Coordinates of C-alpha atoms in Angstrom, one line a residue:
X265 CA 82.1 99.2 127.5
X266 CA 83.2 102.3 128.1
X267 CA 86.5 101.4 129.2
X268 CA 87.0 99.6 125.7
X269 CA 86.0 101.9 123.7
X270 CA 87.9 104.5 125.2
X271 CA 91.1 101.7 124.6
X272 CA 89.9 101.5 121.2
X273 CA 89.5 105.6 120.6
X274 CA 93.4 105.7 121.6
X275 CA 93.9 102.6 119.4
X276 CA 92.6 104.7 116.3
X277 CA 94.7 108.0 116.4
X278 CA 98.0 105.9 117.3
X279 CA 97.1 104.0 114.4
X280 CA 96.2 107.2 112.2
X281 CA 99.5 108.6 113.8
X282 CA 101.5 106.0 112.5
X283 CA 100.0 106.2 108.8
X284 CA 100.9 109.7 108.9
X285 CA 104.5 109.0 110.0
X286 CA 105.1 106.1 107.9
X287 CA 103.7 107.9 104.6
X288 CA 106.2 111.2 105.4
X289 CA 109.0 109.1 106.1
X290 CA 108.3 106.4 103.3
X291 CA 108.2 106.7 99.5
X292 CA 106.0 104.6 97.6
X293 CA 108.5 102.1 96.7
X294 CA 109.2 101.6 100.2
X295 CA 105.8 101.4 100.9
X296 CA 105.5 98.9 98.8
X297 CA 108.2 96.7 100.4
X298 CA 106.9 97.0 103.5
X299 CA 103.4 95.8 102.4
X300 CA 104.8 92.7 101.2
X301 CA 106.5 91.8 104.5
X302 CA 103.1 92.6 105.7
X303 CA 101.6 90.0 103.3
X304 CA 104.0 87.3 104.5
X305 CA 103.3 88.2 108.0
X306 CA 99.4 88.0 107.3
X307 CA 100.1 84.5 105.6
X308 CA 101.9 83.1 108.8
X309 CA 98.5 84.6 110.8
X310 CA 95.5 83.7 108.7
X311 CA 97.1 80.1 107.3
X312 CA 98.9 78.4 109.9
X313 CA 98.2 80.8 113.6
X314 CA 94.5 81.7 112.9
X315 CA 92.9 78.1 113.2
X316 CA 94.5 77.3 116.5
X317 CA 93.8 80.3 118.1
X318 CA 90.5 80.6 117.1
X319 CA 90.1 76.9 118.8
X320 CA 92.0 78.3 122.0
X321 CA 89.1 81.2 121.7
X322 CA 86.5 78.1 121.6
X323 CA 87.8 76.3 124.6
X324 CA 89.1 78.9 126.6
X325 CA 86.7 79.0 129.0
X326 CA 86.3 74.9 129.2
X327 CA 90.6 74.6 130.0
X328 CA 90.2 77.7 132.7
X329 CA 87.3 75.9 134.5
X330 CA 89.7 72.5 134.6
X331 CA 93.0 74.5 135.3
X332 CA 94.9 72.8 132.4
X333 CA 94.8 76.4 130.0
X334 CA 98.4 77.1 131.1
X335 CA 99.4 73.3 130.4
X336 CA 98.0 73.4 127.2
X337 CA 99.7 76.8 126.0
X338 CA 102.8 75.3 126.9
X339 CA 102.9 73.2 124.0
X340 CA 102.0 76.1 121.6
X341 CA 105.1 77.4 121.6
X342 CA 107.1 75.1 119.3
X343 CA 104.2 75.2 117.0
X344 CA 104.4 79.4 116.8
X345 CA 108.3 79.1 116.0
X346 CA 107.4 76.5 113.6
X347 CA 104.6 79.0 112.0
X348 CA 107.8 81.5 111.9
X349 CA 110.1 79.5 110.2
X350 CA 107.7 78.9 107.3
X351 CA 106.9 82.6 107.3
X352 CA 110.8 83.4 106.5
X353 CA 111.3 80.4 103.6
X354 CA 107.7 81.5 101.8
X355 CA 109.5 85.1 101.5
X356 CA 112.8 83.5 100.8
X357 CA 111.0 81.2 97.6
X358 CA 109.2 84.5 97.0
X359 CA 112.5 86.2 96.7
X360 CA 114.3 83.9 94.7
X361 CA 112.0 85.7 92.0
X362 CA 113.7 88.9 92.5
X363 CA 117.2 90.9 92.3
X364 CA 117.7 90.7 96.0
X365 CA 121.3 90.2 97.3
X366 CA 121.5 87.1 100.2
X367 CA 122.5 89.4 102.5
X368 CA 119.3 91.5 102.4
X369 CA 116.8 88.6 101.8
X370 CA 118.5 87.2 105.1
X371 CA 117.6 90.1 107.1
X372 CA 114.2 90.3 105.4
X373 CA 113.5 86.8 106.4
X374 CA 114.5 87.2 110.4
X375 CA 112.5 90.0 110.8
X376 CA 109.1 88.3 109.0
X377 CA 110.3 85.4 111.6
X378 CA 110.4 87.8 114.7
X379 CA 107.5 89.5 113.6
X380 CA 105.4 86.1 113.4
X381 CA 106.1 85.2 116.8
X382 CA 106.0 88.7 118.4
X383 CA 102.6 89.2 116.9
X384 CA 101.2 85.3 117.7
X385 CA 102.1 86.0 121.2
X386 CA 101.0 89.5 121.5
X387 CA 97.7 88.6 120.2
X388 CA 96.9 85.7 122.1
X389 CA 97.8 86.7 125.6
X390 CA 95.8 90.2 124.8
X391 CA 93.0 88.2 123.5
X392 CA 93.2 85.7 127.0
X393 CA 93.1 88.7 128.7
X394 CA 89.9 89.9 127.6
X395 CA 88.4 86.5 127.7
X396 CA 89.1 86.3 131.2
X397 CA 87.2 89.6 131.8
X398 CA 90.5 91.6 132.7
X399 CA 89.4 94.5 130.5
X400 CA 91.6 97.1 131.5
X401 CA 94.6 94.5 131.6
X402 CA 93.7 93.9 127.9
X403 CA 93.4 97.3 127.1
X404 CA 96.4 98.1 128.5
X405 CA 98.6 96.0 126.9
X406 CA 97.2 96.8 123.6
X407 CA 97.4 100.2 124.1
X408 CA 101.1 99.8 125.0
X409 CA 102.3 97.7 122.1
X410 CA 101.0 100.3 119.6
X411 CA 102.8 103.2 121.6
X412 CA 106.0 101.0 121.8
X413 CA 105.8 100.3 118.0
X414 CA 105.2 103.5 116.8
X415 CA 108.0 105.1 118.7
X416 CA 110.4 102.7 117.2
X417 CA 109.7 102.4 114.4
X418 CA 109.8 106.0 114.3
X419 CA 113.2 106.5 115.2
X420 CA 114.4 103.1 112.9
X421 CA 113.2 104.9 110.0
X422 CA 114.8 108.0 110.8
X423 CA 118.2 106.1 110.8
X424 CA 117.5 103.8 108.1
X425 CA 114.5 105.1 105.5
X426 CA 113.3 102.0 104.4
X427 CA 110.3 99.0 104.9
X428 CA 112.4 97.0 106.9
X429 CA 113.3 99.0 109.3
X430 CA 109.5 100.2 109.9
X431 CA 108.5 96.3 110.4
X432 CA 111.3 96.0 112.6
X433 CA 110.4 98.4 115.2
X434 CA 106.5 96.8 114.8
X435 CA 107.6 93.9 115.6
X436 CA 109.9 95.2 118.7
X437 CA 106.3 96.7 119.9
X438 CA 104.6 93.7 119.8
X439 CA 107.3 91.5 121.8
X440 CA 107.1 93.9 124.7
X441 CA 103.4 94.0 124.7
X442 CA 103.4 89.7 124.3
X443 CA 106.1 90.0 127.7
X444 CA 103.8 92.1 129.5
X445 CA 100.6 90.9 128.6
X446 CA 101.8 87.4 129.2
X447 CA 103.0 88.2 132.6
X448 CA 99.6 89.4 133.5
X449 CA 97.9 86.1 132.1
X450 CA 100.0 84.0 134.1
X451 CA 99.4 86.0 137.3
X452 CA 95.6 85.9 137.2
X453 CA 95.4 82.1 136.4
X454 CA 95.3 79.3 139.2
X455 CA 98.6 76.8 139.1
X456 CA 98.0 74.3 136.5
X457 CA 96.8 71.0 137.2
X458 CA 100.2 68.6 136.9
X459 CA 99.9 66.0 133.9
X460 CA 99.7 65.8 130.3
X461 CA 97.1 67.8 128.5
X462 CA 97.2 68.2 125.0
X463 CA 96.7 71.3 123.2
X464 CA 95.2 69.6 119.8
X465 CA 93.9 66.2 119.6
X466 CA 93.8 64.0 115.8
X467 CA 90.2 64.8 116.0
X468 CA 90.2 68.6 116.7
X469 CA 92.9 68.2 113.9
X470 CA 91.0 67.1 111.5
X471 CA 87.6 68.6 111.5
X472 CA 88.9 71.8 113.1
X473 CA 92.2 73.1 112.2
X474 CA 92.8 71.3 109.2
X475 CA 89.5 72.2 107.0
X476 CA 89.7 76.2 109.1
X477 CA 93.4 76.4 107.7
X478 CA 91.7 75.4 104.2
X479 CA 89.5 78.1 104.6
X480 CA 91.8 80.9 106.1
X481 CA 94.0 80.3 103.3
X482 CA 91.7 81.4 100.8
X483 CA 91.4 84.7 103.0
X484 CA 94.3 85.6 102.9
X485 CA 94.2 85.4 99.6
X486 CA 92.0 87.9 99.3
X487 CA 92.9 90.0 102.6
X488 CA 96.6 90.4 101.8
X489 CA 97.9 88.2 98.7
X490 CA 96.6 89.4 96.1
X491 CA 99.1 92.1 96.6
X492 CA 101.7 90.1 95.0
X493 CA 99.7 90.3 91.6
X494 CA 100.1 94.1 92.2
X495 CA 103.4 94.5 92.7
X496 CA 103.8 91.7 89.6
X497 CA 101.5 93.5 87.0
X498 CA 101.4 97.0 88.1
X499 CA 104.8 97.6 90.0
X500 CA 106.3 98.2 93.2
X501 CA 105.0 101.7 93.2
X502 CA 101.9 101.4 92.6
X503 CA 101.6 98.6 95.4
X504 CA 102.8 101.0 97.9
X505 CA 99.8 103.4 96.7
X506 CA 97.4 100.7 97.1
X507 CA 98.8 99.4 100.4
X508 CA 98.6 103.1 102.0
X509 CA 94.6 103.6 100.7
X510 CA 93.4 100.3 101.6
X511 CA 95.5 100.4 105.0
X512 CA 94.0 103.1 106.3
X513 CA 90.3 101.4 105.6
X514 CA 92.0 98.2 106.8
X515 CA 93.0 99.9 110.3
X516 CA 90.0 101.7 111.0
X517 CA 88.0 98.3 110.6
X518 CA 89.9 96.4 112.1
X519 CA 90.3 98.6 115.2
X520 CA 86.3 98.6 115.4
X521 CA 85.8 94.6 114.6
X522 CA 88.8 94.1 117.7
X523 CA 86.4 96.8 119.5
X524 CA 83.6 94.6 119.1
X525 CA 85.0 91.5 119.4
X526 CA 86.6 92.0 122.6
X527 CA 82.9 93.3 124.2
X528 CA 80.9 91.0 122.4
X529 CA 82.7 87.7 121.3
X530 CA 83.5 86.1 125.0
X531 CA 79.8 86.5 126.1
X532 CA 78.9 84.4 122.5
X533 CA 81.7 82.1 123.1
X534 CA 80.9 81.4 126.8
X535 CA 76.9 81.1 125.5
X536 CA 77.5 78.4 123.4
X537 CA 80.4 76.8 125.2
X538 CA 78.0 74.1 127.3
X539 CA 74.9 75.3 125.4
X540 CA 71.8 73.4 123.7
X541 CA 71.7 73.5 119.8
X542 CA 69.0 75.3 119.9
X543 CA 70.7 77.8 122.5
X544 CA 73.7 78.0 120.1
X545 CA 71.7 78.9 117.2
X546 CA 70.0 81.7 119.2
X547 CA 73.2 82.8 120.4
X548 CA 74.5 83.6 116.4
X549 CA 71.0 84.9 115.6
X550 CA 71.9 87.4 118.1
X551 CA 75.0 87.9 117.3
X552 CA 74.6 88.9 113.7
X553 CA 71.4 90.9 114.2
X554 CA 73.5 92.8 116.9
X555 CA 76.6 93.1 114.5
X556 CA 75.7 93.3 110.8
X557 CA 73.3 96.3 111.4
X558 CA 76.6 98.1 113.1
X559 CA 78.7 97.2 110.4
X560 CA 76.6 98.8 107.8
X561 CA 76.7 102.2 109.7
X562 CA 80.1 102.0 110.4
X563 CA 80.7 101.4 107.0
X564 CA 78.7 104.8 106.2
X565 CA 80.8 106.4 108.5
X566 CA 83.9 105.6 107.4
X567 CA 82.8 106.5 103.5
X568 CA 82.4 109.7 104.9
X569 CA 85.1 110.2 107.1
X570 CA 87.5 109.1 103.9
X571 CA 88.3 112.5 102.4
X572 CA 88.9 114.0 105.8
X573 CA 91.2 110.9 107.0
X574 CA 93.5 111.6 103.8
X575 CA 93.5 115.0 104.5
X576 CA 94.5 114.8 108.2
X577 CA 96.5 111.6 108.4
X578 CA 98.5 111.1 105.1
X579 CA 101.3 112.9 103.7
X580 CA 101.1 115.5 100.2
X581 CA 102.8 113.0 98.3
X582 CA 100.1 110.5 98.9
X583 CA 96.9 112.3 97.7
X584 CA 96.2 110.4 95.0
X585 CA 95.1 107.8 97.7
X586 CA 91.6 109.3 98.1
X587 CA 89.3 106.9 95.9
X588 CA 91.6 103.7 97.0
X589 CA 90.2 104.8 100.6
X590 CA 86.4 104.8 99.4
X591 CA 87.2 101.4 98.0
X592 CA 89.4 99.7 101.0
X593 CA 85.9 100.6 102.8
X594 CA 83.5 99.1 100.5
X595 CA 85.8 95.9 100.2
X596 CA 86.5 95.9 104.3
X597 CA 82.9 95.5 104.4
X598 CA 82.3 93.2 102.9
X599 CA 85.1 91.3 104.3
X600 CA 83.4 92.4 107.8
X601 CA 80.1 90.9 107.5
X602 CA 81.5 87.4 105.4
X603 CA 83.8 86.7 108.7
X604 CA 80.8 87.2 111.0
X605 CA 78.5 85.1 109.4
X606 CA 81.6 82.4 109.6
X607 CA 81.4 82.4 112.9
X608 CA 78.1 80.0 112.5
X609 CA 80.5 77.6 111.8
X610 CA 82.2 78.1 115.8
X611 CA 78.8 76.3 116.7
X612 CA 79.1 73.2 115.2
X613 CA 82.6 73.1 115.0
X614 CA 82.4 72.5 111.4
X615 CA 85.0 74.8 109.9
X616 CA 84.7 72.5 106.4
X617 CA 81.8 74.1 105.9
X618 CA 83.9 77.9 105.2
X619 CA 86.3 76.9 102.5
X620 CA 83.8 77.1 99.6
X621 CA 82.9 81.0 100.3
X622 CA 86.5 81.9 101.0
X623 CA 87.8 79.9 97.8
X624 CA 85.3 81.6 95.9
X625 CA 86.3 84.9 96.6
X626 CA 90.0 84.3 96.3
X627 CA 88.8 82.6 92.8
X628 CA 87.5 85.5 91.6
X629 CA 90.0 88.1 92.8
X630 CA 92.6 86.0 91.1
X631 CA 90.7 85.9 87.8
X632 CA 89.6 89.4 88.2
X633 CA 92.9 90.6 88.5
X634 CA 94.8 88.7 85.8
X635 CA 91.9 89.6 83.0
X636 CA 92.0 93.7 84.3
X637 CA 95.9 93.4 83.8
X638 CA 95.0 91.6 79.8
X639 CA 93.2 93.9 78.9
X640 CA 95.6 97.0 80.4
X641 CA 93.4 98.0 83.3
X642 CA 94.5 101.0 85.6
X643 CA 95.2 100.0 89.3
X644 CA 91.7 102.0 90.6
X645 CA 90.0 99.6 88.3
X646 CA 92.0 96.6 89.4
X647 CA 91.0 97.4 93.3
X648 CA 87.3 98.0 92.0
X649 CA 87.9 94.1 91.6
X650 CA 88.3 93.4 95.0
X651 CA 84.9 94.7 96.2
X652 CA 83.5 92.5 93.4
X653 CA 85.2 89.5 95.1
X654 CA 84.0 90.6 98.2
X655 CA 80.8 90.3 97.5
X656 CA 80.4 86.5 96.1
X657 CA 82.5 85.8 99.1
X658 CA 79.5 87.5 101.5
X659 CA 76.5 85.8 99.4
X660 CA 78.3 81.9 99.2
X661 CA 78.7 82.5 102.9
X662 CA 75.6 83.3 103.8
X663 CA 74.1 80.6 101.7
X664 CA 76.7 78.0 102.9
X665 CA 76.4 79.0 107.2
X666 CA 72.6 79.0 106.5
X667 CA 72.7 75.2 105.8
X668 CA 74.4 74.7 108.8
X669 CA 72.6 76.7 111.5
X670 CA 69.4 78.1 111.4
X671 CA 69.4 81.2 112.0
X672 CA 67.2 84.3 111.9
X673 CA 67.7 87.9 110.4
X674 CA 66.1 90.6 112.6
X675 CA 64.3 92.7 109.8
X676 CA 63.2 95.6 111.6
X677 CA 67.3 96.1 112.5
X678 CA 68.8 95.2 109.3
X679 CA 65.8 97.6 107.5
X680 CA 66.9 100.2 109.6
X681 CA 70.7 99.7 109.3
X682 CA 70.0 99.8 105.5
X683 CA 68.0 102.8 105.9
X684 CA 70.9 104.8 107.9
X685 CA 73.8 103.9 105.7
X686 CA 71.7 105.2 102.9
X687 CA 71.3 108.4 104.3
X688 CA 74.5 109.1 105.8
X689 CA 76.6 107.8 102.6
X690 CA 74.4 110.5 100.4
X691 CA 75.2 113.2 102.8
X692 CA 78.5 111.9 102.6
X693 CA 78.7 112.3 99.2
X694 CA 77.9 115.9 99.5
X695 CA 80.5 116.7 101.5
X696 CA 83.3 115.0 99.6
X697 CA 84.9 117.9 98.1
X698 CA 84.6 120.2 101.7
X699 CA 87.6 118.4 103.4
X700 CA 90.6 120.6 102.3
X701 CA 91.7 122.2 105.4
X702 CA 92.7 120.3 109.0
X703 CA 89.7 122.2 110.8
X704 CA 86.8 121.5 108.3
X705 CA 88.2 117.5 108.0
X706 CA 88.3 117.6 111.9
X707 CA 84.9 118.9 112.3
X708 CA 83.7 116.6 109.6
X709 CA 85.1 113.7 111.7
X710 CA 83.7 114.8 114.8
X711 CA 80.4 114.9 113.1
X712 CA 80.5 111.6 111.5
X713 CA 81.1 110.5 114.9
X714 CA 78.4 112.0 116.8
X715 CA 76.0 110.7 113.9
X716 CA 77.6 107.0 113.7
X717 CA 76.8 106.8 117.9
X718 CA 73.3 108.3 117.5
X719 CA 73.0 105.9 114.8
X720 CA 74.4 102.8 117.4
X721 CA 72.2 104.0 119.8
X722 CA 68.9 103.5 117.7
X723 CA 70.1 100.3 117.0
X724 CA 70.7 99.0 120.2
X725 CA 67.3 100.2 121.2
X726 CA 66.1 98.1 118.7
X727 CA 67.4 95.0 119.3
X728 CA 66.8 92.3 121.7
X729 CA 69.6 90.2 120.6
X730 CA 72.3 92.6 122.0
X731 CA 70.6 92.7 125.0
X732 CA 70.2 89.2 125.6
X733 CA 73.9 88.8 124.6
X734 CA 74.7 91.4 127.5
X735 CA 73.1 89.6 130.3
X736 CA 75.4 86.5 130.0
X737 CA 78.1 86.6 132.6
X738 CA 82.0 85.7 132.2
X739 CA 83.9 84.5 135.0
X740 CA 83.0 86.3 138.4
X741 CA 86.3 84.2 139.7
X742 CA 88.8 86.2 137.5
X743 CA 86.9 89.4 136.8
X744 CA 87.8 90.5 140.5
X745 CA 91.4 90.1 140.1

């Protein structure tokens, strides 16, 4: 634990680093630019990558114990090029929309390709990694890629001031953390059994990947799509102020979900991997009664920590960011919780069962969004919709995963959580107007800190669920190595 959270710490300020150095060295209209490669990127991911990994993730224990995981993988290859390819011509039909010269929309659509299969690779043999109990492996690698990409990225931008070059020098960082964390992978793993092993069968197809892709979809949607709306009804500019705000809630979030997946996630996949129904269903109860409760605090936290983060991490010209940080937090939140309580579908392995919440949500984002721009809306009350969607996302999922597994909400922790973010959000909003210097936003972040893990603490004390998720061993076999 320590060790990942220490990864994750360094995972943070290179993160915060590189908001800082993409805000000084980007306008707003560049910004915006490179949040729409982003949101093609995030369409390849969610769409078309997400479903089969996320079934890799559910039998990745089951193809290690038989020695075909490496035979497997070996046909995912063409299927991540193929993912790439349809990553470049969505931006290329998107383009066709706008004044852009061939010769730029070519090099736009390469580097959303590169970036597609840099990323697909990077994530999954980081995520194998970690699955395998090769923590510091994991962490490794991860911490690498974001230290490669920043650096050059960095120096593209310095040459050439735009998006593109900034995505570019991403996407170099992830290809030389997929190369070295995929070397590791392969040297930890027994030789493959010789034969023909299948990474998807019609079956997995259908009731799997087919109905999860339905679902994810709709995500992205509302992660990352609705973006082009922006930059349609409010302009390029205005897009790259909303990309910065709800970026830095969008990297702080998803640096502490990949935080707690990593510790948490392979003990509740290898739990329910050969388990009872019964077991399974005890397995999610504990999972969300050891998650949600953390998410609410964190999310306390980070409403706190929002005026300081803009003060220490973005540039002067980006000030105006402030209440689109409070905002990326509430709506990251939500988005938080409504992907945990999807994992009830993992136990069944009926992923049918998510494409109602998540089409709601993107449903009423869409509509949300086209009645704020009617009626001449500013773009803070445009966001202000996205934390609306949010939230009949949460609710239809919980009511949808609740007819699926029975689980059980552990009151005394979810009181409590309640309790806490209650407390620390009012004392947050007391302090909102004290973060105007580095040192008082620094010591503000350093108490948030101390308070968020005092907070954790209670609520680990309090919770059996964590605990009994903690006892369940990995893989003694490949945690030695």
């Amino acid at each position: 634990m320590l060790l990942l959270v220490g990864g994750r710490l360094a995972s943070v300020l290179l993160a915060l680093v590189s908001i800082r150095l993409s805000t000084t060295l980007l306008p707003p209209e560049q910004y915006g630019i490179l949040a729409l490669l982003v949101t093609f990127q995030v369409f390849c991911g969610l769409f078309l990558i997400n479903p089969v990994g996320q079934y890799i993730n559910r039998h990745t224990h089951e193809w290690v114990d038989d020695h075909t995981l490496l035979a497997r993988l070996s046909r995912y290859r063409r299927y991540v090029f193929f993912a790439g390819l349809t990553g470049a011509l969505a931006f290329c039909a998107w383009a066709t929309l706008q004044p852009l010269p061939w010769s730029e929309r070519l090099l736009y659509m390469v580097a959303v390709t590169a970036m597609v299969l840099a990323a697909t690779w990077n994530a999954t043999s980081v995520s194998l990694l970690n699955m395998l109990g090769l923590r510091s492996a994991s962490v490794t690698w991860a911490i690498v890629t974001s230290c490669a990409g920043l650096l050059i990225s960095g120096l593209l931008v310095v040459q050439w001031p735009n998006g593109l070059a900034w995505f570019a020098g991403q996407a170099a960082g992830m290809a030389m953390g997929a190369v070295g964390a995929g070397r590791a992978v392969r040297r930890c793993l027994p030789v493959p059994v010789a034969g023909d092993y299948p990474l998807l069968d019609a079956s997995a197809v259908r009731s799997y990947i087919l109905p999860l892709a339905a679902a994810t979809g709709f995500m992205w949607w509302q992660l990352s799509g609705f973006r082009l709306l922006i930059e349609h009804y409010w302009g390029l500019a205005a897009l790259g102020m909303v990309a910065v705000g709800l970026g830095v809630a969008n990297q702080l979030w998803s640096v502490f979900e990949s935080l707690v997946m990593q510790f948490l996630f392979p003990l509740f996949y290898r739990r329910i991997a050969a388990s009872s129904v019964l077991d399974g269903q005890q397995a999610f109860s504990d999972l969300i009664n050891s998650l949600g409760p953390m998410y609410l605090v964190f999310a306390a936290a980070t409403l706190v920590a929002a005026p300081a983060l803009v003060t220490l991490f973005l540039a002067s010209s980006y000030e105006g960011v402030r209440m689109f940080v409070f905002l990326g937090m509430l709506a990251e939140c939500t988005r938080a919780l409504g992907n945990l309580f999807a994992v009830g579908a993992q136990v069944e392995k009926r992923m049918g069962a998510l494409i109602l919440p998540y089409a709601v949500g993107a449903v009423l984002l869409t509509s949300c969004l086209i009645f704020a721009a009617g009626i001449g809306a500013n773009i803070l009350q445009a966001i202000g919709m996205v934390i609306f969607a949010g939230l009949g996302m949460l609710v239809t999922m919980i009511l949808r995963v609740r007819r699926l597994v029975s689980f059980k909400f552990d009151t005394r922790c979810w009181i409590a959580a309640i309790l806490l973010f209650g407390c620390i959000a009012c004392v947050g909003w007391m302090w909102q107007s004290l973060a105007e210097t580095w040192i008082v936003s620094l010591g503000m972040l350093m108490l948030t800190g101390l308070i968020s893990v005092l907070a954790w603490a209670v609520l680990y004390w309090m919770s059996p669920g964590i605990q009994r998720l903690l006892s369940v061993r990995l893989m003694p076999t490949f945690s030695g190595k």
